[in-house]
Coordinates of C-alpha atoms in Angstrom, one line a residue:
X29 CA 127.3 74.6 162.2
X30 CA 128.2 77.9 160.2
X31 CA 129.1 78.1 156.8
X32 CA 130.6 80.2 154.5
X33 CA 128.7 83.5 153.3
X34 CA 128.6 82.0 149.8
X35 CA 126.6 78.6 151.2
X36 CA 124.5 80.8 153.0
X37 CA 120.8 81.3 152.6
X38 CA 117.7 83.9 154.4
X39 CA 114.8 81.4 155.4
X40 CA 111.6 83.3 156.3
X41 CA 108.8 81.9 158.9
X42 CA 105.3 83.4 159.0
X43 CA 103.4 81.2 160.1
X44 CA 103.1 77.2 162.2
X45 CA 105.1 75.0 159.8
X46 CA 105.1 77.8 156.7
X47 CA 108.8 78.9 155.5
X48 CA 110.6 80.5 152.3
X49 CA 114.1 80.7 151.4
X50 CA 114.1 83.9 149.5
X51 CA 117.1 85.0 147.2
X52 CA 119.9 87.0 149.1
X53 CA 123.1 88.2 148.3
X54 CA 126.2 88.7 150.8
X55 CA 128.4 91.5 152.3
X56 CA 131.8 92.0 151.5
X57 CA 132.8 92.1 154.9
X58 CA 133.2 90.0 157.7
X59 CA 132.3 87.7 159.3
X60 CA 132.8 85.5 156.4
X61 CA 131.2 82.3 158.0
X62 CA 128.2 82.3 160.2
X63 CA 125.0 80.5 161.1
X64 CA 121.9 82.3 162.6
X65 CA 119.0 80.3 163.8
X66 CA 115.5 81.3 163.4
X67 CA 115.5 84.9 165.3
X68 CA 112.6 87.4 165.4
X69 CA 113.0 90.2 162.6
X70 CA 112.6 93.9 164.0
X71 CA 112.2 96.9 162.0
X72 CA 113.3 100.6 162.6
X73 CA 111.4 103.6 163.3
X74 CA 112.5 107.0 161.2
X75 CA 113.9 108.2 164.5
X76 CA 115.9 105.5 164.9
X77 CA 119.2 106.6 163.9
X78 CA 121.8 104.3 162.7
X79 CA 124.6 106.7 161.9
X80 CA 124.9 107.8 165.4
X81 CA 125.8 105.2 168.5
X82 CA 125.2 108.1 171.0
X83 CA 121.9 109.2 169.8
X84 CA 118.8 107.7 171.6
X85 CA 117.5 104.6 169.8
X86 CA 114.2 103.9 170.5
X87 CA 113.7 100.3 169.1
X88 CA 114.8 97.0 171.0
X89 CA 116.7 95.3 169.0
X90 CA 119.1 93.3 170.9
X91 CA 118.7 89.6 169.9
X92 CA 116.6 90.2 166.6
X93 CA 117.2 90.1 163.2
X94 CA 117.2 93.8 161.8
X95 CA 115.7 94.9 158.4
X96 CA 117.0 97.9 157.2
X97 CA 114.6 99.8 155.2
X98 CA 116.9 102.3 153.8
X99 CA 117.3 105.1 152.6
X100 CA 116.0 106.6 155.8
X101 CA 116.3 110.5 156.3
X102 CA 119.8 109.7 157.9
X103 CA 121.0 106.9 155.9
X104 CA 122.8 109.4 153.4
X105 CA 125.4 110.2 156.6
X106 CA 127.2 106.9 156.8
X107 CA 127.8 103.8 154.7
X108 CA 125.8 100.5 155.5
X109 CA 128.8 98.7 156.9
X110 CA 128.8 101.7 159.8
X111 CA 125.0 100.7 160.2
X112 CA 125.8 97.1 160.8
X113 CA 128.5 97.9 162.9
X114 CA 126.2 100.3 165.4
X115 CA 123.2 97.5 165.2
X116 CA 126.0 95.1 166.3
X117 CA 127.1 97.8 169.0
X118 CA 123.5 97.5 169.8
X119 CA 122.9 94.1 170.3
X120 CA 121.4 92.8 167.3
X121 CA 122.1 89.2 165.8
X122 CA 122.2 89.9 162.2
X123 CA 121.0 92.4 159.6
X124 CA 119.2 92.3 156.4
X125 CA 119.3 95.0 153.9
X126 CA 117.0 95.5 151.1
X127 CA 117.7 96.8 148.1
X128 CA 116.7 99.8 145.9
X129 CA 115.6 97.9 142.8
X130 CA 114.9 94.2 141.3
X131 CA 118.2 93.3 141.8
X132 CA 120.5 92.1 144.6
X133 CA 124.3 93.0 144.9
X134 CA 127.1 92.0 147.3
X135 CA 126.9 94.6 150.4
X136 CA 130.4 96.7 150.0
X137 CA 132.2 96.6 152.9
X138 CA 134.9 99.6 154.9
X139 CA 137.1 99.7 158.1
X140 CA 134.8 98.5 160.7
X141 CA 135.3 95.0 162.6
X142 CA 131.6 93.7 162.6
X143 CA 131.0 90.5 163.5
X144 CA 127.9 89.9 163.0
X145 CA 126.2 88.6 159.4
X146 CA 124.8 90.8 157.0
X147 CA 122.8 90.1 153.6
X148 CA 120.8 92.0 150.6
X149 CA 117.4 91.3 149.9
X150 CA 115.0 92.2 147.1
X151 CA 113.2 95.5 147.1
X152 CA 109.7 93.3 146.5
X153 CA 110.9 91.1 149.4
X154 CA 111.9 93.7 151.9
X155 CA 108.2 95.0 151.5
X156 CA 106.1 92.0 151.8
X157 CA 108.2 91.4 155.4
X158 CA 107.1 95.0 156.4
X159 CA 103.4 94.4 155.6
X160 CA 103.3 91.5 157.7
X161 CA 104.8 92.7 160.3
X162 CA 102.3 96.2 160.1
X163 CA 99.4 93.6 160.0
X164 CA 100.6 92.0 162.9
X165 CA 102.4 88.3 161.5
X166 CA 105.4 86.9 163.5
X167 CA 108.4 87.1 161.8
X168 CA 111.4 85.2 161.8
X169 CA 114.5 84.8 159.7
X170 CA 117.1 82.3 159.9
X171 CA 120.9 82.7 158.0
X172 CA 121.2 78.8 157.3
X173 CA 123.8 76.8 155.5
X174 CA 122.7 74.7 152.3
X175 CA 124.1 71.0 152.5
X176 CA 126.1 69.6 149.8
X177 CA 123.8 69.0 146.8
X178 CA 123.9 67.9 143.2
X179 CA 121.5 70.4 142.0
X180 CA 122.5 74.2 141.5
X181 CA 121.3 76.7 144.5
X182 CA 120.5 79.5 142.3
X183 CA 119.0 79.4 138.9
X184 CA 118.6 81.9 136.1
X185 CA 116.1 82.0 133.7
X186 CA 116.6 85.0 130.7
X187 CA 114.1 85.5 128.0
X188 CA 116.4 87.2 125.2
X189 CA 113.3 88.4 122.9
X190 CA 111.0 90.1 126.0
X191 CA 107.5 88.4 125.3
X192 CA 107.9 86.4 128.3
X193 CA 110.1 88.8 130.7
X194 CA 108.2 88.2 134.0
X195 CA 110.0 84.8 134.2
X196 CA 113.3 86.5 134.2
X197 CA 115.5 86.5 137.4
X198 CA 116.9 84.0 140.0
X199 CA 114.7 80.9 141.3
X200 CA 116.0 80.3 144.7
X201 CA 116.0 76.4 145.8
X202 CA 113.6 75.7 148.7
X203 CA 114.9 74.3 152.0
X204 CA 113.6 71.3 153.2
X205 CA 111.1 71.4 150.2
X206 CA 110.8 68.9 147.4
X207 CA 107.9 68.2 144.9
X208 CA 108.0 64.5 143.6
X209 CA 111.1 64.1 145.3
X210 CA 113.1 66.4 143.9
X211 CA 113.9 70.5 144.7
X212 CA 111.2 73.1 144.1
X213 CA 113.4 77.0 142.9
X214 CA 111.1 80.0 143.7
X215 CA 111.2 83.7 142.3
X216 CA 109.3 86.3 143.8
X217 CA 108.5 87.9 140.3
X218 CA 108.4 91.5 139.6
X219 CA 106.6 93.1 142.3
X220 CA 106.0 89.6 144.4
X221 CA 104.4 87.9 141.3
X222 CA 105.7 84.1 142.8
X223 CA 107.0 81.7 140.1
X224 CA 107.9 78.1 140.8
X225 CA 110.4 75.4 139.0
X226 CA 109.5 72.0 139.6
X227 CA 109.3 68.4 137.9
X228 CA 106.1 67.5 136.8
X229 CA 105.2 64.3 136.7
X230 CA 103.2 64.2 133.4
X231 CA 100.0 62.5 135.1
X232 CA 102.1 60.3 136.3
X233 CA 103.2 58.7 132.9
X234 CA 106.8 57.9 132.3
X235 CA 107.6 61.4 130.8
X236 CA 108.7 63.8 133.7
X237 CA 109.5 67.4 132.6
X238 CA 110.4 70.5 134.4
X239 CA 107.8 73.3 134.1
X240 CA 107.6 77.2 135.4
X241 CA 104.1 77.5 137.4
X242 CA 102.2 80.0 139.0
X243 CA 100.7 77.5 141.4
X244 CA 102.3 76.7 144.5
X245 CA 101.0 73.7 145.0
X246 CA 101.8 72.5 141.5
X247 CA 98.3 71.1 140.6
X248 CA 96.5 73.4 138.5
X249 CA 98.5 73.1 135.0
X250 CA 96.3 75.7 133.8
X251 CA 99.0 78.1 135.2
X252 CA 102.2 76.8 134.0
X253 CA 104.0 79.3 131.6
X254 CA 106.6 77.4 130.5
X255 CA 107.9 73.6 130.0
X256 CA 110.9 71.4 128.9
X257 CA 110.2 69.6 126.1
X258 CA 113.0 66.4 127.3
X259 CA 112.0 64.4 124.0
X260 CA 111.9 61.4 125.8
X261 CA 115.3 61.8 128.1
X262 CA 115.4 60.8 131.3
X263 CA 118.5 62.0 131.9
X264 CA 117.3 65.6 132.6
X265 CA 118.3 66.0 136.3
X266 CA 117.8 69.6 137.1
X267 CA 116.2 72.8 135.1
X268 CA 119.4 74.0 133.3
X269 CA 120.0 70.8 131.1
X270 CA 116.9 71.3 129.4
X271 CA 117.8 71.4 125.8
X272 CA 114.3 72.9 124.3
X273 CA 111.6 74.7 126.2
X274 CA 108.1 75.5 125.2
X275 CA 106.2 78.8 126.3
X276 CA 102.9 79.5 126.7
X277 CA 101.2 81.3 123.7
X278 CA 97.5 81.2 124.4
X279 CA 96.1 81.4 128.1
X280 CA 92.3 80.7 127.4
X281 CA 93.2 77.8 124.6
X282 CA 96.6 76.4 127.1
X283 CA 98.7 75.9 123.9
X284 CA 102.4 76.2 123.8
X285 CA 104.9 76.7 121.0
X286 CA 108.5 75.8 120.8
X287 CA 110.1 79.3 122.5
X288 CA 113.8 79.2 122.0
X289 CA 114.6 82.8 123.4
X290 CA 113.9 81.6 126.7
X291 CA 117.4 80.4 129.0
X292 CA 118.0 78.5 132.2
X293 CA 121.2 78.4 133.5
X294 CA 122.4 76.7 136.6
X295 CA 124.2 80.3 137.9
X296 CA 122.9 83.9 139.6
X297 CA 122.1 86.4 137.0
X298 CA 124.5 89.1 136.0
X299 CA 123.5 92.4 137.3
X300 CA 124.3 95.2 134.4
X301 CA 125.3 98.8 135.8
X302 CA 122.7 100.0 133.2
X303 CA 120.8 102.8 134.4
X304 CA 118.8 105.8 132.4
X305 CA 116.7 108.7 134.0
X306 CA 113.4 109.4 132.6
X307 CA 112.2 112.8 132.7
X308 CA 109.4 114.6 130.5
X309 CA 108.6 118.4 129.3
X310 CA 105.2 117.4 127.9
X311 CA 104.1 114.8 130.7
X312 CA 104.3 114.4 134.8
X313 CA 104.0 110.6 133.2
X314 CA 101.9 109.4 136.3
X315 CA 104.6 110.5 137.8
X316 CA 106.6 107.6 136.9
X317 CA 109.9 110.3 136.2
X318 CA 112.7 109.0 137.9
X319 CA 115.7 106.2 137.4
X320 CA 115.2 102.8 136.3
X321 CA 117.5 99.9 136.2
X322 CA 118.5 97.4 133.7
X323 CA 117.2 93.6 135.3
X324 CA 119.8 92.3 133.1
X325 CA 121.8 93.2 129.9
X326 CA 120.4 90.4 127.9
X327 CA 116.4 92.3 127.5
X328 CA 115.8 96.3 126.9
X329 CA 113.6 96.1 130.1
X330 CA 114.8 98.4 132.9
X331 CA 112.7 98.9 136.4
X332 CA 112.1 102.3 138.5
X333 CA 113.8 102.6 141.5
X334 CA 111.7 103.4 144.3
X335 CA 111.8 104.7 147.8
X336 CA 109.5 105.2 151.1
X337 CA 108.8 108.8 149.7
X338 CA 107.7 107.4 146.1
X339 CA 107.4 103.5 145.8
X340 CA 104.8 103.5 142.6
X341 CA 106.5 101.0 140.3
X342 CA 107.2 101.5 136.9
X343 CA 108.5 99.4 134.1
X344 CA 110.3 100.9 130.4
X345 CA 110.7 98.7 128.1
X346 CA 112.0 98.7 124.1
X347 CA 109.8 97.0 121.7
X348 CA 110.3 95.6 118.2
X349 CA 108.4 98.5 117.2
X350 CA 111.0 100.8 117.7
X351 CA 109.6 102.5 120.7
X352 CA 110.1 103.3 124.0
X353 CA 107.2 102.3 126.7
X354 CA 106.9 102.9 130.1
X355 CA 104.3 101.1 131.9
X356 CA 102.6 101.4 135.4
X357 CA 103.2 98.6 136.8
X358 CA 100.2 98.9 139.7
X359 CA 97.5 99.3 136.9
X360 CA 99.2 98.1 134.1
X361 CA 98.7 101.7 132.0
X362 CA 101.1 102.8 129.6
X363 CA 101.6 106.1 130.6
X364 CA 104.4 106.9 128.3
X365 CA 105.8 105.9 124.5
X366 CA 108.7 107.4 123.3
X367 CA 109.9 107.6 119.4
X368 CA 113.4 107.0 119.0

């Protein structure tokens, strides 16, 4: 049965029996409601231009789900509701969009009549389906509809001081996953560094608390970041009534302190227009120049864009120090500090 665009999810299979719902964001466009079972992805060669119905298109793509790894050399030409609408005219059953950054917006829309689904993906995402593919791996996608549920789809978690910033972002609830009996959220971290909600079940002693892991089998405590500190309630249903959470503050000893900075709210994250260009007359700066992106207005962090002609990642950042940093995020180098 379809369901609206805003109940709608992107499930990815790669493998017998192995599925993630990653987080996706809608078009502003119809069709409004839809449902897409699990179809085979394709992906586009450089020739394949999407701006153009009557040029020669060299991938099939009628019956698949399309990933558009834009901006292509002939992207710039037309908007991405004309490249939906010429993948319809082609045959294709959906489209999926990634996005330039480490955050997901709504897909604007213009005066064509598509009808088939379209929906933005992470930048981080986007890639990991490409490498699979390259290597050879299956893939499928499905546009499915969440059921009704008591627990929010989408979860936000915000460190307002910094010192714990990879947890920041949206945790996407699992389909047809639970740990314990109750929903696992995922969040492909910065640059596919995979974080995981669940409910522990405190070696199986009466006090149950929600934790942030690394681990996605939810064993090995050893990588758990963060906690809820329930002070006895049972009455803690889901992730965003926590009232105090605790943070990790020493990996080899495992302790944790009490880490008010750090929020969970049962909502998408706000996506700041917040953008600066970086550019240096002393430095190439690994050649990390370029224009990074706010991950949300809460944290001075802000991520380089990236594209298929220069995807070397790149973090800057404002510590309490006063100064600018910008970080390479592949070798984890500060290439860059900057006194304000």
């Amino acid at each position: 049965a379809q369901c609206s665009a805003m109940q709608s999810y992107i499930r990815i299979n790669y493998g017998p029996s192995v599925t993630q719902t990653i987080l996706s964001v809608h078009a502003l466009f119809p069709p409004y409601s839809y449902y897409v079972p699990f179809t085979p992805i394709a992906t586009l060669l450089p020739s394949d231009n999407l701006c153009d119905l009557e040029q020669e298109f060299t991938t099939n793509v009628t019956n698949r789900i399309v990933l558009i790894r834009e901006p292509l050399m002939w992207s710039t030409q037309c908007t991405l509701h004309q490249q939906v609408y010429i993948l319809e005219q082609r045959g294709a059953a959906a489209v999926i969009i990634k996005s330039m950054d480490n955050v997901v917006t709504p897909i604007p829309g213009g005066a064509f009549n598509t009808t088939i689904p379209a929906r933005r993906i992470r930048l981080e995402i986007a890639a990991w389906i490409y490498y699979k593919i390259e290597e050879g791996t299956p893939m499928e996608a499905e546009f499915g509809c969440y059921e009704e549920t008591q627990y929010p789809l989408v979860i936000c978690a915000i460190d307002e001081l910094g010192d714990m910033w990879m947890l920041d972002g949206d945790y996407q609830m699992q389909i047809n996953a639970t740990y314990n009996g109750h929903p696992i959220w995922h969040s492909a971290g910065f640059y596919v560094m995979d974080y995981y909600i669940f409910l522990h079940t405190a070696n199986h002693t009466d006090n149950w608390y929600w934790a942030i892991t690394l681990d996605e089998t939810f064993q090995d405590d050893s990588t758990i970041i963060a906690y809820c500190n329930n002070n006895g309630s049972h009455n803690i249903t889901e992730p965003s009534l926590c009232p105090e959470w605790y943070a990790i503050d020493d990996y080899a000893e495992l302790t944790y302190s009490r880490y008010p900075n750090l929020t969970v709210s049962a909502a998408a994250c706000a996506v700041p227009d917040s953008f600066i260009c970086v550019q240096s007359n002393q430095s190439s700066l690994a050649g990390l120049v370029g224009t990074y992106r706010m991950q949300n207005e809460m944290i001075p962090i802000w991520f380089r864009e990236v594209d298929l002609c220069d995807s070397t990642p790149g973090m800057m950042y404002f510590r309490r120090d006063g100064l600018f940093y910008i970080l390479d995020l592949m070798d984890q180098w500060t290439v860059g500090i900057c006194d304000t």
